[in-house]
XYZ file of C-alpha atoms in Angstrom:
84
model
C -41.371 135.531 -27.535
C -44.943 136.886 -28.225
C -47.236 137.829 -30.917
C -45.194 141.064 -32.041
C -41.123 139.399 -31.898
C -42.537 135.939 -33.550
C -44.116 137.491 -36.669
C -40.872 139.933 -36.722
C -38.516 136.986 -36.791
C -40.846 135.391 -39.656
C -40.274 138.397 -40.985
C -36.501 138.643 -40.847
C -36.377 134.387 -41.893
C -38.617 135.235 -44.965
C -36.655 138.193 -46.425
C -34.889 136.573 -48.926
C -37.909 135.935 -50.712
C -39.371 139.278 -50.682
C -40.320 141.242 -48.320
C -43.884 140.205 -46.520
C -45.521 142.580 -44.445
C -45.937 142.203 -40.849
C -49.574 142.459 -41.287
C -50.095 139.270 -44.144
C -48.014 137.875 -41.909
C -49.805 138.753 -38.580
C -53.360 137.587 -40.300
C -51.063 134.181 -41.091
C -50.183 133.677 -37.400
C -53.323 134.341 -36.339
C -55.259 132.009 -38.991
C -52.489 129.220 -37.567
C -52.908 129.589 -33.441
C -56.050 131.895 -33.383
C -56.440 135.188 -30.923
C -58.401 135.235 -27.864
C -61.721 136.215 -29.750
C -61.183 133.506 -33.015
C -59.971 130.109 -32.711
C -57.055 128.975 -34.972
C -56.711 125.924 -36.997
C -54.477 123.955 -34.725
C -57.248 124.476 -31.668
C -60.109 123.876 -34.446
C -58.108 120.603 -34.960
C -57.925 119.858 -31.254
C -61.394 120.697 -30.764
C -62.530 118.378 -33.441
C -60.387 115.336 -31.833
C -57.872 115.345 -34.336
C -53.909 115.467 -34.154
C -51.835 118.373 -36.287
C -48.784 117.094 -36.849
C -45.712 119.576 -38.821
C -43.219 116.859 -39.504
C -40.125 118.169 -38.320
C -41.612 120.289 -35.208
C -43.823 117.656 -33.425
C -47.551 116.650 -33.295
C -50.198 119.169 -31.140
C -52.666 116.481 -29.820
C -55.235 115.955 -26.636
C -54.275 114.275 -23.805
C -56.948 113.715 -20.718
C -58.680 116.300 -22.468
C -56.068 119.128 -22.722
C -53.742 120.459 -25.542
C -50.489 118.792 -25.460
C -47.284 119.495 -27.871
C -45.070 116.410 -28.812
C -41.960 117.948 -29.891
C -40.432 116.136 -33.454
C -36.959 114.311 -33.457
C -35.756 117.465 -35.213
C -36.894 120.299 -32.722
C -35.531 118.242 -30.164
C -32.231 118.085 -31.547
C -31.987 121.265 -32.557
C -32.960 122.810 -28.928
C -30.428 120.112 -27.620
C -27.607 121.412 -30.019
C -27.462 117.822 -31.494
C -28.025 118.787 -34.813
C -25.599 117.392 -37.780
């Protein structure tokens, strides 16, 4: 998935709240994991030496130096079909 399907599927997971636009939410994505000219708060985070973690999803952390995802109990279980 890139830039374009993963704010339309935020888009189609969000519509029962209202519509959002694809651009709020394209300035959202881009505030959260940057674009190649502006760095995003996750790789500010990194940068800075400190962990993000979204409880659920997993922790983004450094690890000899590079970015690393830990993937959360429930993203494992949910890619795993082990959910419920």
């Amino acid at each position: 998935m890139d830039r374009s399907g993963l704010i339309e599927a935020i888009g189609r997971k969000t519509a029962d709240g209202g519509e959002l636009p694809a651009d709020q939410i394209g300035r959202v994505v881009d505030a959260v994991f940057g674009t190649v000219g502006e760095a995003g708060a996750i790789a500010e985070a990194l940068k800075a030496g400190r962990t993000v973690t979204l409880v659920g999803f997993g922790s983004f952390h450094q690890v000899g130096g590079e970015a690393s995802l830990r993937p959360g109990k429930a993203l494992n279980e949910f890619v795993h079909d082990q959910v419920g």
